Every structure is written in C-alpha cells, then in structure tokens.
Amino acid sequence: MEFHQIIFPDDILEECSFGQRITSDAENTTHWLPLDINHINTMRPTFLCFGGIATTNSRDANYVAKMVQRITPVEGNANIISIIHSHYMGENAARYFDEDPDDFFARGIHEAFQIVDAIFLELLVDKNGNRLMVQDACKNMRNINIFAHCYGHFATVSHLENALATTMQSLCYTEDEINQILREVLVVSYESGQIYKSRFTSININSVASELWRDVVLSFPKQNLEHVKMQGDELEKILASEMYRTKNPELVARFLKNNKYAMYQDGNNIDIYTNGLTLDGTDHDLSTIYRHIDGRMSYYTNETGSAVSDTIGAVLNYALKNSLKNKNRYAYIPLNINEIFDICLNKMQLTRTYFGMVADLDFN
C-alpha cells in the first residue's frame, strides 16, 4: 500500500484477530485465549466486543471484554469475544483518520464479511446451505449481542451491518425480512459520535464532556425529534423550548447540566445524551464506565457516569436473558424496544431523583 508517497509493505499489515475472555481456567492468569472465529459455537449466547481505535493488542482487547463481563456477569452462559483491530506493525491505533477513504472502506468491508462468514452465516442457513425461515433466523440471531466503543461502532459495526444485509440479500431474503432479522441483533455503543439510523436494535450513549463528540451532543436538538418517544411529556416540553427553537449550544449545555441527560427512542434506536460523566473530563475512555472486581467505579466517575455504567449493564443483562430464553425454548422471543427503553429510563432517571421524586425538566 502507498500512503503520502510512503510504501507500506503488505507483510507489516496486522490483520484483525480475535480472542475470548476465559475465567474458568485457573492456570490462565490473564483470562484471555486467542481465538479462530471460524470455530466459535454461535449456537449459544455470544457477546462481540468491538473496542476503540487503540484496540490493537490482546491486552486492550481483553480489557474491553473484561469491562463487559464486570458489568454483565455471564456466569459461563455466553461467549465473550473481543476484536484486535487491523493495523500496521508497531502502530498502536487502527488506521482510519489519515487513511485513504476508499482503502479504508475496502479493508473494513473485507473484515466485516470475514466476521459475517465466520459468525453470522450459520445462523441464517441450514446444514445444506439453504436459507432458514425468517422466524428461525431471528431466533438464531438472538444469540448475538454487541458492545462497541467509538471506532468499534462507527467503523466496525457499520461495515458489519452492511455486510450482513448484503449477505442476506444473496440468500434471497426480502428487505422487510432483512430488517426483521437485523433488529434481533442488539448493539450497545458508548462514545460513538454521530450515530446513523441503524437497522440493528441499538442503544447509543454520548457525553457532552467527550473530547471527541461534544459537538455531536450539543447539536442533538437539530435532529428531527417530532416523532420520537421520550419520557412522559418531555418531548412536548423540549419541542416548545427556546433550546429547541434556537438550537443554541449554550442552552443545550445548560439543559444537560440541569437535567443530567436527554433520552429518546426512534424506531429501534435509543439515543442517550448526557452531561459530564467524570470529575476530570476523561469521559471518552472506557475506564469511565468500568467496574472493578468488587463493583467499585473509578474514583473520577461521578453519579451520572455510574448510572451510564448501570444502564449499559442492565441492557446487556436483558439481552443475555433474552438470548438464553431463545436458546432454551422452542418459541421465538423477539427483543422488545419498549422494555429496553424502560430499562434505560429506570437507571438514568436516578440521576434526577431527589428524596424519592424524579425532578421535572429544568430549562433555566
């Protein structure tokens, strides 16, 4: 590959790889096992962890998997698999921001099809390679739950969604059937910036104190909110507010400071925009929502950050329970976006609760 007249030999390109979080082996002190994703038992619940742009080694990939395990104890009921992003040897970040867009897309979609072929395809076809009935494909797809951080979402998950949809088209599923099947993959993303309208069932969380995505959070009133679902009468109050009419970022920042978060549901997507999550402005880092083995948060994580961690854990726990129900029962049990919204609301509104009462919205 040539970049800015510098030629990078192909032999220094590290392809993406995967590992699995293992805690049952006492002799494996790092609790990490390199993994060939072509040999995963996808007929049991599986968490796919797509870390941020710096997830280019086993230590960092293991950290992302460990974070998910700490906030969602799986107790041996699920695979926890984490990606090591492709990068050039010696670099500590996946290539994206300084890379040719066409080359980035080509590599990203290539990796996505590798993941689809290894993990998703057998959830869609029988032993003879024939496509499954839609209900059976949906039931199988409920084995897959995804946690993504930043680059892991806007790059990896977005390419994965496109590759999966294309694969299903080749299997002659209709667009309505593809949408139905994709909705049974649950994705929780943290600090991923401007979220596209995903066909996965997704919960996306961004902080106004993020060093990368502050402008995205401050511009949330510019989105079309007229047909979204919010708590109680919050939507009507926001649409009638000066903040919404003017889209003034200073008013948005004041709103989030006063109310801790804004949350709405649009179809099968839930977006949560929050006030700062830490004492020192390090909101973007996963350590903000990480829980230690005794359940403690990081010392710099504030109450809102703790609520965000609890929200992510509760949603992933809901997804795991749903996956197990689908594994153990004959009937297909779909994800319920309204139940997920209520889970998010119950955790996040604790940041607005005083003496047992949830405070009304404050625009002052």
XYZ file of C-alpha atoms in Angstrom:
364
model
C 0.000 0.000 0.000
C 1.212 3.560 -0.767
C 0.344 6.481 1.505
C 1.703 10.039 1.051
C 4.437 8.594 -1.218
C 5.410 6.136 1.513
C 5.052 2.498 0.540
C 3.933 0.157 3.306
C 4.879 -3.461 2.578
C 1.976 -5.846 2.895
C 3.945 -8.018 5.296
C 3.769 -5.413 8.077
C -0.040 -5.270 7.999
C -1.527 -7.000 11.007
C -4.929 -8.402 10.069
C -7.738 -8.167 12.595
C -7.811 -11.026 15.078
C -9.939 -12.163 17.990
C -9.697 -13.567 21.475
C -12.063 -14.877 24.106
C -12.418 -13.879 27.739
C -11.920 -17.018 29.868
C -12.248 -17.056 33.661
C -12.864 -20.769 34.262
C -9.223 -21.789 33.741
C -7.249 -21.084 36.935
C -3.952 -21.553 35.109
C -4.799 -18.850 32.568
C -3.920 -15.847 34.742
C -4.690 -13.291 32.010
C -8.105 -14.888 31.339
C -7.516 -14.438 27.608
C -7.418 -17.042 24.860
C -6.526 -16.242 21.227
C -9.366 -17.431 19.049
C -10.084 -18.501 15.490
C -13.548 -17.046 14.913
C -14.242 -19.800 12.397
C -14.503 -22.182 15.352
C -16.971 -20.412 17.637
C -20.090 -22.071 18.975
C -22.543 -19.422 17.792
C -25.495 -21.544 18.855
C -25.009 -20.192 22.386
C -25.288 -16.555 23.509
C -22.314 -14.516 22.335
C -21.090 -11.026 23.194
C -18.986 -9.441 20.461
C -16.806 -6.626 21.785
C -15.530 -4.044 19.305
C -13.172 -1.700 21.118
C -11.956 1.747 20.155
C -9.311 2.701 17.638
C -6.449 1.862 20.030
C -7.581 -1.743 20.498
C -4.646 -3.182 18.566
C -3.265 -5.728 21.052
C -4.548 -8.570 23.203
C -4.229 -6.613 26.449
C -6.589 -3.865 25.304
C -8.994 -6.299 23.620
C -9.093 -8.294 26.846
C -9.821 -5.088 28.786
C -12.926 -4.403 26.671
C -14.130 -7.978 27.207
C -13.397 -7.739 30.935
C -15.375 -4.499 31.177
C -18.411 -6.202 29.635
C -18.012 -9.174 31.959
C -17.771 -6.942 35.028
C -20.977 -5.032 34.312
C -22.829 -8.082 32.955
C -21.836 -11.258 34.822
C -22.351 -14.076 32.332
C -21.519 -16.951 34.719
C -20.468 -19.236 31.874
C -23.673 -18.683 29.915
C -22.124 -16.829 26.979
C -19.041 -16.381 24.831
C -17.283 -13.042 25.318
C -15.247 -12.365 22.176
C -13.195 -9.232 21.528
C -11.516 -7.864 18.406
C -7.933 -6.741 17.878
C -8.267 -4.213 15.055
C -6.086 -4.439 11.969
C -3.105 -2.064 11.999
C 0.430 -1.696 10.770
C 3.072 -3.445 12.838
C 4.381 -1.185 15.574
C 1.399 1.179 15.468
C -0.924 1.473 18.445
C -4.013 2.567 16.536
C -6.095 1.165 13.721
C -5.663 3.144 10.545
C -8.587 5.434 9.879
C -8.248 9.180 10.183
C -5.182 9.525 7.935
C -6.114 6.775 5.539
C -7.453 6.892 2.018
C -11.273 6.615 2.357
C -11.603 4.090 -0.443
C -8.876 1.889 1.004
C -10.374 2.173 4.482
C -13.794 1.153 3.180
C -12.376 -1.765 1.189
C -10.462 -3.118 4.180
C -13.346 -2.517 6.593
C -15.930 -4.252 4.439
C -13.498 -7.128 3.815
C -13.118 -7.646 7.565
C -16.876 -7.358 8.021
C -17.547 -10.125 5.505
C -14.977 -12.290 7.309
C -16.955 -11.834 10.522
C -20.267 -12.488 8.759
C -18.960 -15.685 7.159
C -17.476 -16.959 10.421
C -20.163 -15.975 12.927
C -23.433 -14.991 11.271
C -23.814 -17.201 8.227
C -24.562 -20.412 10.096
C -27.315 -18.555 11.948
C -29.038 -17.949 8.611
C -28.706 -21.249 6.741
C -29.232 -24.948 7.395
C -26.606 -27.698 7.052
C -27.234 -27.832 3.305
C -26.693 -24.095 2.845
C -30.368 -23.297 2.342
C -31.714 -20.140 3.934
C -33.757 -20.594 7.076
C -37.314 -19.466 7.612
C -37.391 -15.901 8.888
C -38.576 -16.843 12.379
C -35.778 -19.388 12.730
C -33.180 -16.877 11.529
C -34.491 -14.293 14.002
C -34.353 -16.816 16.844
C -30.759 -17.727 15.970
C -29.735 -14.101 15.611
C -30.740 -13.516 19.211
C -27.523 -15.289 20.155
C -25.576 -12.184 19.100
C -25.176 -9.114 21.314
C -22.608 -6.405 20.620
C -20.812 -3.827 22.740
C -18.914 -1.195 20.750
C -16.742 1.748 21.735
C -16.201 4.688 19.373
C -14.318 3.371 16.288
C -15.664 -0.083 17.068
C -19.111 1.247 16.215
C -18.751 3.923 13.536
C -16.299 1.725 11.625
C -16.628 -1.959 12.521
C -20.330 -2.228 13.374
C -21.434 -0.035 10.460
C -19.455 -2.179 7.986
C -20.770 -5.327 9.677
C -24.371 -4.178 9.257
C -23.828 -3.521 5.552
C -22.062 -6.838 5.001
C -24.745 -8.761 6.863
C -27.542 -7.117 4.886
C -25.736 -7.858 1.619
C -25.263 -11.492 2.627
C -28.958 -11.852 3.397
C -29.829 -10.317 0.045
C -27.724 -13.002 -1.628
C -29.763 -15.577 0.332
C -32.926 -14.056 -1.207
C -34.375 -12.589 1.963
C -36.628 -9.614 1.190
C -35.854 -6.145 2.560
C -38.636 -6.464 5.137
C -37.263 -9.844 6.215
C -33.734 -8.457 6.421
C -34.929 -5.589 8.617
C -36.778 -8.020 10.875
C -33.707 -10.244 11.268
C -31.286 -7.347 11.822
C -33.483 -5.979 14.614
C -32.709 -9.124 16.616
C -29.037 -8.139 16.954
C -28.646 -5.879 19.983
C -25.886 -3.255 19.909
C -24.856 -1.030 22.808
C -22.399 1.692 21.812
C -20.506 4.089 24.052
C -18.993 7.343 22.776
C -19.528 6.618 19.076
C -20.381 10.119 17.927
C -22.990 10.843 15.280
C -24.973 7.608 15.140
C -26.520 6.630 11.840
C -30.049 5.168 11.760
C -29.113 1.556 12.386
C -31.208 -1.442 11.432
C -29.840 -3.235 14.492
C -31.621 -2.654 17.802
C -29.236 -0.120 19.271
C -28.632 1.933 22.393
C -26.143 4.742 21.863
C -24.621 6.868 24.640
C -22.589 10.064 24.166
C -21.340 12.590 26.726
C -21.127 16.353 26.301
C -17.724 16.160 28.033
C -16.291 13.805 25.416
C -13.121 15.190 23.878
C -14.287 13.848 20.502
C -18.062 14.136 20.368
C -19.033 17.276 22.305
C -20.338 18.994 19.172
C -22.469 15.951 18.340
C -24.139 16.093 21.746
C -24.656 19.851 21.630
C -26.366 19.557 18.245
C -28.944 16.943 19.266
C -31.851 19.495 19.061
C -31.026 19.870 15.352
C -32.248 16.328 14.782
C -35.878 15.725 13.896
C -37.390 14.954 17.293
C -41.044 15.440 16.389
C -41.852 11.733 16.069
C -39.576 10.220 18.714
C -40.590 8.746 22.054
C -39.479 10.366 25.290
C -40.437 10.025 28.927
C -43.864 11.397 29.872
C -44.405 14.869 28.420
C -40.704 15.638 27.976
C -40.962 15.679 24.188
C -43.648 18.371 24.173
C -41.645 20.481 26.626
C -38.438 20.176 24.629
C -40.147 20.983 21.308
C -41.647 24.099 22.904
C -38.380 25.223 24.498
C -36.090 28.045 23.440
C -33.311 25.457 23.308
C -35.092 23.536 20.560
C -36.247 26.627 18.660
C -32.811 28.267 18.563
C -30.574 25.152 18.652
C -28.221 27.297 20.768
C -25.409 25.024 22.031
C -25.076 27.070 25.220
C -28.705 26.298 26.050
C -28.119 22.601 25.281
C -25.125 22.521 27.631
C -27.201 24.229 30.341
C -30.070 21.776 29.786
C -27.764 18.771 30.196
C -26.127 20.282 33.277
C -29.529 20.810 34.884
C -31.124 17.527 33.796
C -28.126 15.142 33.518
C -29.314 13.526 30.259
C -31.712 13.556 27.326
C -33.024 10.233 26.047
C -35.305 9.355 23.185
C -36.373 6.347 21.138
C -36.638 6.499 17.364
C -37.881 3.189 15.985
C -35.461 0.504 17.136
C -32.770 3.020 18.170
C -32.369 4.679 21.566
C -30.045 7.683 21.945
C -28.865 8.949 25.319
C -27.013 12.282 25.514
C -25.503 13.014 28.910
C -23.833 15.673 30.959
C -20.247 15.015 32.036
C -19.548 11.558 33.485
C -16.246 12.234 35.272
C -14.555 14.682 37.604
C -11.628 15.249 35.250
C -13.189 15.279 31.780
C -11.959 11.843 30.683
C -15.442 10.734 29.651
C -14.420 9.146 26.365
C -12.269 6.440 27.922
C -13.818 3.076 28.794
C -12.370 3.318 32.302
C -15.169 5.846 32.944
C -17.784 3.068 32.968
C -15.507 0.201 34.074
C -16.313 -1.598 37.321
C -13.625 -3.189 39.454
C -13.983 -6.747 40.665
C -15.601 -5.542 43.902
C -18.130 -3.444 41.956
C -16.478 -0.063 42.570
C -16.356 2.565 39.840
C -13.215 4.524 39.004
C -12.540 7.267 41.565
C -13.133 10.000 38.968
C -16.521 8.659 37.746
C -19.429 10.758 39.004
C -23.038 9.782 39.695
C -24.112 10.184 36.077
C -21.189 8.045 34.925
C -22.200 5.360 37.398
C -25.776 5.496 36.060
C -24.494 5.104 32.495
C -22.470 2.045 33.533
C -25.527 0.607 35.288
C -27.656 1.298 32.196
C -25.267 -0.495 29.863
C -25.012 -3.421 32.280
C -28.784 -3.672 32.655
C -29.391 -3.597 28.890
C -26.731 -6.240 28.223
C -28.165 -8.353 31.041
C -31.629 -8.069 29.457
C -30.115 -9.125 26.133
C -28.376 -12.118 27.721
C -31.590 -13.284 29.395
C -33.453 -12.936 26.105
C -30.729 -14.906 24.326
C -30.979 -17.685 26.910
C -34.769 -17.795 26.602
C -34.481 -18.200 22.852
C -31.866 -20.900 23.301
C -33.928 -22.893 25.803
C -37.420 -22.508 24.336
C -38.947 -23.552 21.066
C -40.854 -20.316 20.547
C -39.019 -17.258 19.197
C -38.974 -14.353 21.677
C -38.058 -11.049 19.963
C -36.297 -8.114 21.540
C -38.731 -5.527 22.882
C -37.504 -1.975 22.325
C -40.132 -0.604 24.707
C -38.840 -2.813 27.516
C -35.292 -1.707 26.733
C -36.385 1.948 26.829
C -37.908 1.392 30.268
C -34.704 -0.278 31.494
C -32.650 2.714 30.341
C -35.132 5.137 31.868
C -35.217 3.381 35.239
C -31.422 3.527 35.529
C -30.844 7.013 34.130
C -33.630 8.803 35.996
C -31.875 8.023 39.285
C -29.632 10.979 38.420
C -32.723 13.221 38.583
C -34.216 11.643 41.686
C -34.307 13.646 44.915
C -35.936 12.376 48.110
C -37.710 9.671 46.120
C -39.130 12.029 43.489
C -37.963 12.461 39.887
C -37.420 16.145 39.143
C -39.228 17.857 36.294
C -37.210 19.199 33.341
C -35.281 22.388 34.121
C -34.576 24.768 31.202
C -33.244 27.648 33.349
